[in-house]
Amino acid sequence: MKPMTQDNRDQMPSGADKPGIDQTNDGQAGTDQVSPDQVSTDQASHDQVNPDQRREQDRSKVGGNEDLAAAFLRDTEVVEETVEDGKKIRRKGIYLLPNLFTTSALFAGFFAVVAGINGEFTSAAVAVFIAMVLDGLDGRVARMTNTQSEFGAEYDSLADMISFGMAPALVAFTWILQDIGKTGWVVAFLYVACAALRLARFNVQIGSVDKKWFIGLPSPSAAALVAASVWTFHSFDADAFGFKLLMLVVVAAAGVLMVSNIRYYSFKDLDFKKPVPFVVLLAVVLGFVMISVEPSVMLLLLFGTYVASGPVLAVMRKAKPKN
């Protein structure tokens, strides 16, 4: 092979001996042009990339360095479509205040389950009543602050399933129903299933029934009846077979009444902004005094009366002669 002379170098195309410039097979300098086959191959490989990797590649191409926390918030954001002034809008995020009350009620229900498993039945019953109070506050807070949302309604329903469905049934079962054998856990499951059906029916009937009445026993009232029964009978060390049968009837009746068509007064038409006679405030004070003397017994009588009011009024309406 002949050594390259100065004349040979002068005849070579400019840039051929410079590093960094590609050459084609025929000795000519390469250009930035890419063949169609190469484009299709690159596109296919891009399509096979994991979506998360593709997003990361796209960000690096545009030179963006997104913070991990910002990416997490973006990917987990709740987006809800609502109608305001006849227009559909997409709203991001959730309202904190009412959902704090719902979360507190959920915690109280979960605490009741744990306390029941540990044999602390008084604490479990009290936790159910605390969950009941918090559940009554979250909806009112949402309406007062105009922070209602579909997310809040669904979250509240799921929390109610734990606090007023699972918790009372498990507390009653771990206390006394498990001594009855298979019948005990079947009745406990019946209560849980009826609570789930009651909540589902309530969700689909919102806006189509009279707000003055509940169709079926509300799940918080059913839970209060079961919790008050456990609290009262456990305080009296009532473990005779007769009390076991009584709790069996109470739990089963509460479950069946939840899915019945019996109407219960909702108290939603009461206007607390209007002035009331002085004797009403005096009655409220006396009620708190009576409950504080013997909370378990008074709460059992209170909610037992409310639960019985539905069937009693239904019988009275049936017996009332039609004009």
Coordinates of C-alpha atoms in Angstrom, one line a residue:
M1 CA 0.0 0.0 0.0
K2 CA 1.4 3.3 -1.0
P3 CA 1.8 6.0 1.6
M4 CA -0.5 8.9 1.4
T5 CA 1.1 11.9 -0.3
Q6 CA 0.2 15.5 0.1
D7 CA -1.5 15.4 -3.3
N8 CA -3.7 12.6 -2.2
R9 CA -4.7 14.5 0.9
D10 CA -5.6 17.5 -1.1
Q11 CA -7.9 15.4 -3.3
M12 CA -9.8 14.0 -0.3
P13 CA -13.1 15.7 0.5
S14 CA -12.9 18.4 3.2
G15 CA -13.5 17.0 6.7
A16 CA -12.9 13.4 5.8
D17 CA -9.9 13.2 8.1
K18 CA -11.6 15.1 11.0
P19 CA -12.9 13.1 13.9
G20 CA -16.6 13.3 14.7
I21 CA -17.9 13.1 11.1
D22 CA -19.5 9.9 10.0
Q23 CA -18.8 8.4 6.7
T24 CA -20.9 6.2 4.6
N25 CA -19.9 2.9 3.0
D26 CA -18.9 4.4 -0.3
G27 CA -16.5 6.8 1.3
Q28 CA -18.6 9.9 1.3
A29 CA -19.2 12.0 4.4
G30 CA -22.5 11.1 6.3
T31 CA -25.2 13.6 6.8
D32 CA -28.0 14.0 9.4
Q33 CA -30.5 12.3 7.2
V34 CA -32.0 9.0 8.6
S35 CA -33.5 6.3 6.5
P36 CA -37.3 5.5 6.9
D37 CA -36.5 2.1 8.2
Q38 CA -34.4 3.7 11.0
V39 CA -37.2 6.0 11.9
S40 CA -39.8 3.2 12.1
T41 CA -37.3 1.1 14.3
D42 CA -36.8 4.0 16.7
Q43 CA -40.5 4.7 16.9
A44 CA -41.2 1.0 17.6
S45 CA -38.7 0.9 20.4
H46 CA -40.1 4.1 21.8
D47 CA -43.6 2.6 21.9
Q48 CA -42.4 -0.5 23.7
V49 CA -41.0 1.7 26.5
N50 CA -42.9 1.6 29.8
P51 CA -45.2 4.7 30.1
D52 CA -43.4 5.9 33.2
Q53 CA -40.1 5.6 31.4
R54 CA -41.5 7.4 28.4
R55 CA -42.7 10.3 30.6
E56 CA -39.2 10.5 32.2
Q57 CA -37.6 10.4 28.7
D58 CA -39.9 13.1 27.4
R59 CA -39.1 15.3 30.4
S60 CA -35.4 14.9 29.9
K61 CA -35.8 15.8 26.2
V62 CA -37.4 19.1 27.1
G63 CA -34.9 19.6 29.9
G64 CA -37.5 19.4 32.7
N65 CA -36.5 18.1 36.1
E66 CA -39.7 17.5 38.0
D67 CA -39.5 17.2 41.7
L68 CA -40.5 13.7 43.1
A69 CA -43.0 15.2 45.6
A70 CA -44.6 17.3 42.8
A71 CA -44.9 14.2 40.6
F72 CA -46.5 12.2 43.4
L73 CA -49.0 14.9 44.1
R74 CA -49.8 15.2 40.4
D75 CA -50.2 11.5 39.8
T76 CA -52.4 10.9 43.0
E77 CA -54.6 14.0 42.6
V78 CA -58.3 13.6 42.9
V79 CA -60.2 15.1 40.0
E80 CA -63.9 15.5 40.3
E81 CA -66.4 16.7 37.7
T82 CA -69.2 19.0 39.1
V83 CA -71.9 21.1 37.7
E84 CA -72.0 24.8 38.8
D85 CA -74.3 27.3 37.2
G86 CA -75.2 24.8 34.5
K87 CA -71.6 24.3 33.5
K88 CA -69.4 21.2 33.9
I89 CA -66.1 22.0 35.7
R90 CA -63.2 19.8 36.8
R91 CA -62.1 20.4 40.3
K92 CA -58.9 19.1 41.7
G93 CA -58.3 18.2 45.3
I94 CA -60.6 17.5 48.3
Y95 CA -62.0 19.6 51.1
L96 CA -60.1 19.1 54.3
L97 CA -62.5 20.2 57.1
P98 CA -65.5 17.8 56.5
N99 CA -63.2 14.9 55.7
L100 CA -61.3 15.4 58.9
F101 CA -64.6 14.7 60.8
T102 CA -65.2 11.6 58.6
T103 CA -61.6 10.3 59.2
S104 CA -62.1 10.8 63.0
A105 CA -65.4 8.8 62.8
L106 CA -63.6 6.1 60.9
F107 CA -60.8 6.0 63.5
A108 CA -63.4 5.7 66.3
G109 CA -65.1 2.8 64.5
F110 CA -61.7 1.0 64.0
F111 CA -60.9 1.7 67.7
A112 CA -64.2 0.0 68.7
V113 CA -63.2 -3.1 66.7
V114 CA -59.7 -3.3 68.3
A115 CA -61.2 -2.7 71.8
G116 CA -63.8 -5.4 71.3
I117 CA -61.1 -7.9 70.2
N118 CA -59.1 -7.0 73.4
G119 CA -62.2 -7.5 75.6
E120 CA -62.6 -3.8 76.4
F121 CA -66.4 -3.7 75.6
T122 CA -67.2 -0.5 77.5
S123 CA -64.5 1.4 75.6
A124 CA -65.7 -0.2 72.3
A125 CA -69.3 0.9 72.9
V126 CA -68.3 4.4 73.8
A127 CA -66.2 4.6 70.6
V128 CA -69.3 3.7 68.5
F129 CA -71.2 6.6 70.1
I130 CA -68.2 8.9 69.5
A131 CA -68.2 7.8 65.8
M132 CA -72.0 8.5 65.7
V133 CA -71.5 12.1 66.9
L134 CA -68.6 12.8 64.5
D135 CA -70.7 11.3 61.6
G136 CA -73.5 13.7 62.4
L137 CA -71.1 16.6 62.3
D138 CA -69.2 16.0 59.0
G139 CA -72.3 16.5 56.8
R140 CA -73.4 19.6 58.7
V141 CA -70.0 21.1 58.5
A142 CA -69.9 20.5 54.8
R143 CA -73.2 22.2 54.3
M144 CA -72.3 25.1 56.5
T145 CA -69.0 25.7 54.7
N146 CA -70.4 24.9 51.3
T147 CA -67.8 22.1 50.9
Q148 CA -70.0 19.2 49.7
S149 CA -68.5 16.8 47.2
E150 CA -69.0 13.4 45.7
F151 CA -65.7 12.3 47.2
G152 CA -66.8 13.3 50.6
A153 CA -70.2 11.5 50.3
E154 CA -68.5 8.2 49.1
Y155 CA -65.8 8.5 51.8
D156 CA -68.5 9.0 54.5
S157 CA -70.4 6.0 53.3
L158 CA -67.3 3.8 53.5
A159 CA -66.5 5.1 57.0
D160 CA -70.1 4.4 58.1
M161 CA -69.7 0.8 56.9
I162 CA -66.8 0.3 59.3
S163 CA -68.2 2.4 62.3
F164 CA -71.8 1.3 62.1
G165 CA -71.6 -2.0 60.2
M166 CA -68.5 -4.0 61.1
A167 CA -67.8 -2.5 64.5
P168 CA -71.1 -3.2 66.3
A169 CA -71.4 -6.7 64.9
L170 CA -67.8 -7.6 65.9
V171 CA -68.2 -6.1 69.3
A172 CA -71.4 -8.0 69.9
F173 CA -69.9 -11.2 68.5
T174 CA -66.7 -11.1 70.5
W175 CA -68.6 -10.4 73.7
I176 CA -71.5 -12.9 73.7
L177 CA -72.6 -14.1 70.3
Q178 CA -69.6 -16.3 69.8
D179 CA -70.9 -18.4 72.8
I180 CA -73.9 -19.4 70.7
G181 CA -71.9 -21.0 68.0
K182 CA -72.7 -20.9 64.3
T183 CA -76.0 -19.0 64.9
G184 CA -74.0 -16.2 66.6
W185 CA -71.7 -15.5 63.7
V186 CA -74.5 -15.9 61.1
V187 CA -76.6 -13.3 62.9
A188 CA -73.5 -11.0 63.2
F189 CA -72.9 -11.4 59.4
L190 CA -76.6 -10.7 58.8
Y191 CA -76.2 -7.4 60.6
V192 CA -73.1 -6.5 58.5
A193 CA -74.8 -7.4 55.2
C194 CA -77.9 -5.4 56.1
A195 CA -75.8 -2.4 57.0
A196 CA -74.0 -2.5 53.6
L197 CA -77.4 -2.9 51.8
R198 CA -78.9 0.0 53.8
L199 CA -76.0 2.3 53.0
A200 CA -76.1 1.4 49.3
R201 CA -79.8 2.0 49.1
F202 CA -79.5 5.3 50.9
N203 CA -76.9 6.5 48.4
V204 CA -79.0 5.8 45.4
Q205 CA -82.2 7.3 47.0
I206 CA -80.6 10.7 47.8
G207 CA -82.8 13.4 46.3
S208 CA -85.7 11.0 45.5
V209 CA -87.3 10.6 48.9
D210 CA -88.8 12.9 51.5
K211 CA -86.0 14.3 53.7
K212 CA -88.3 14.3 56.6
W213 CA -88.2 10.5 56.8
F214 CA -85.6 7.7 56.6
I215 CA -86.6 4.6 54.7
G216 CA -85.5 1.9 57.1
L217 CA -83.6 2.3 60.3
P218 CA -80.5 4.5 59.9
S219 CA -77.3 2.6 60.4
P220 CA -76.0 4.9 63.2
S221 CA -79.2 4.3 65.2
A222 CA -78.9 0.5 64.7
A223 CA -75.2 0.7 65.8
A224 CA -76.2 2.8 68.8
L225 CA -78.8 0.2 69.8
V226 CA -76.3 -2.7 69.6
A227 CA -73.5 -0.7 71.3
A228 CA -75.8 0.4 74.2
S229 CA -77.0 -3.1 74.7
V230 CA -73.5 -4.4 74.9
W231 CA -72.5 -1.6 77.2
T232 CA -75.5 -2.0 79.6
F233 CA -75.5 -5.8 79.8
H234 CA -71.7 -6.1 80.1
S235 CA -71.8 -3.6 83.0
F236 CA -74.3 -5.8 84.8
D237 CA -72.2 -9.0 84.0
A238 CA -75.2 -10.4 82.2
D239 CA -73.8 -13.6 80.7
A240 CA -76.8 -15.9 81.3
F241 CA -78.2 -17.8 78.3
G242 CA -81.3 -15.5 78.3
F243 CA -79.1 -12.5 77.7
K244 CA -77.4 -14.3 74.9
L245 CA -80.7 -14.9 73.2
L246 CA -81.7 -11.3 73.8
M247 CA -78.6 -10.0 72.1
L248 CA -79.2 -12.4 69.3
V249 CA -82.7 -10.9 68.8
V250 CA -81.4 -7.3 69.2
V251 CA -78.7 -7.7 66.6
A252 CA -80.9 -9.6 64.1
A253 CA -83.8 -7.1 64.5
A254 CA -81.5 -4.1 64.1
G255 CA -80.2 -5.6 60.8
V256 CA -83.6 -6.4 59.4
L257 CA -85.0 -3.0 60.3
M258 CA -82.2 -1.3 58.4
V259 CA -83.3 -2.9 55.1
S260 CA -87.1 -2.6 55.8
N261 CA -89.4 -0.1 54.3
I262 CA -90.5 1.2 57.7
R263 CA -90.2 5.0 57.9
Y264 CA -88.2 6.7 60.7
Y265 CA -88.3 10.4 61.5
S266 CA -85.1 12.1 60.4
F267 CA -85.2 15.3 62.4
K268 CA -83.9 17.2 59.4
D269 CA -86.8 19.6 59.3
L270 CA -85.9 21.0 62.7
D271 CA -84.8 24.6 62.5
F272 CA -82.3 25.4 65.2
K273 CA -82.2 29.1 64.2
K274 CA -85.7 29.8 65.3
P275 CA -86.4 30.9 68.9
V276 CA -87.9 28.1 71.1
P277 CA -89.7 28.3 74.5
F278 CA -87.5 28.3 77.6
V279 CA -88.9 24.9 78.6
V280 CA -87.2 23.3 75.6
L281 CA -83.8 24.3 76.8
L282 CA -84.7 23.1 80.3
A283 CA -85.7 19.7 78.9
V284 CA -82.3 19.4 77.1
V285 CA -80.5 20.2 80.3
L286 CA -82.5 17.5 82.2
G287 CA -81.8 15.1 79.4
F288 CA -78.0 15.5 79.8
V289 CA -78.3 15.2 83.5
M290 CA -80.2 11.9 83.2
I291 CA -77.8 10.5 80.7
S292 CA -74.8 11.4 82.9
V293 CA -76.3 9.5 85.9
E294 CA -76.3 6.1 84.1
P295 CA -75.1 6.6 80.5
S296 CA -75.5 3.1 79.2
V297 CA -79.0 2.5 80.5
M298 CA -80.3 5.9 79.4
L299 CA -78.8 5.6 75.9
L300 CA -80.3 2.1 75.6
L301 CA -83.7 3.5 76.5
L302 CA -83.3 6.5 74.2
F303 CA -82.3 4.5 71.1
G304 CA -84.5 1.6 72.0
T305 CA -87.5 4.0 71.9
Y306 CA -86.4 5.4 68.6
V307 CA -86.0 2.0 67.0
A308 CA -89.4 0.9 68.3
S309 CA -91.0 4.1 67.0
G310 CA -90.8 3.0 63.4
P311 CA -92.8 -0.2 63.7
V312 CA -95.3 1.4 66.2
L313 CA -96.0 4.3 63.9
A314 CA -96.4 1.9 60.9
V315 CA -98.9 -0.2 62.9
M316 CA -100.8 3.0 63.9
R317 CA -101.0 4.2 60.2
K318 CA -102.3 0.7 59.2
A319 CA -104.9 0.7 61.9
K320 CA -106.0 4.3 61.3
P321 CA -109.3 4.2 59.4
K322 CA -109.3 5.8 56.0
N323 CA -111.8 8.6 55.3

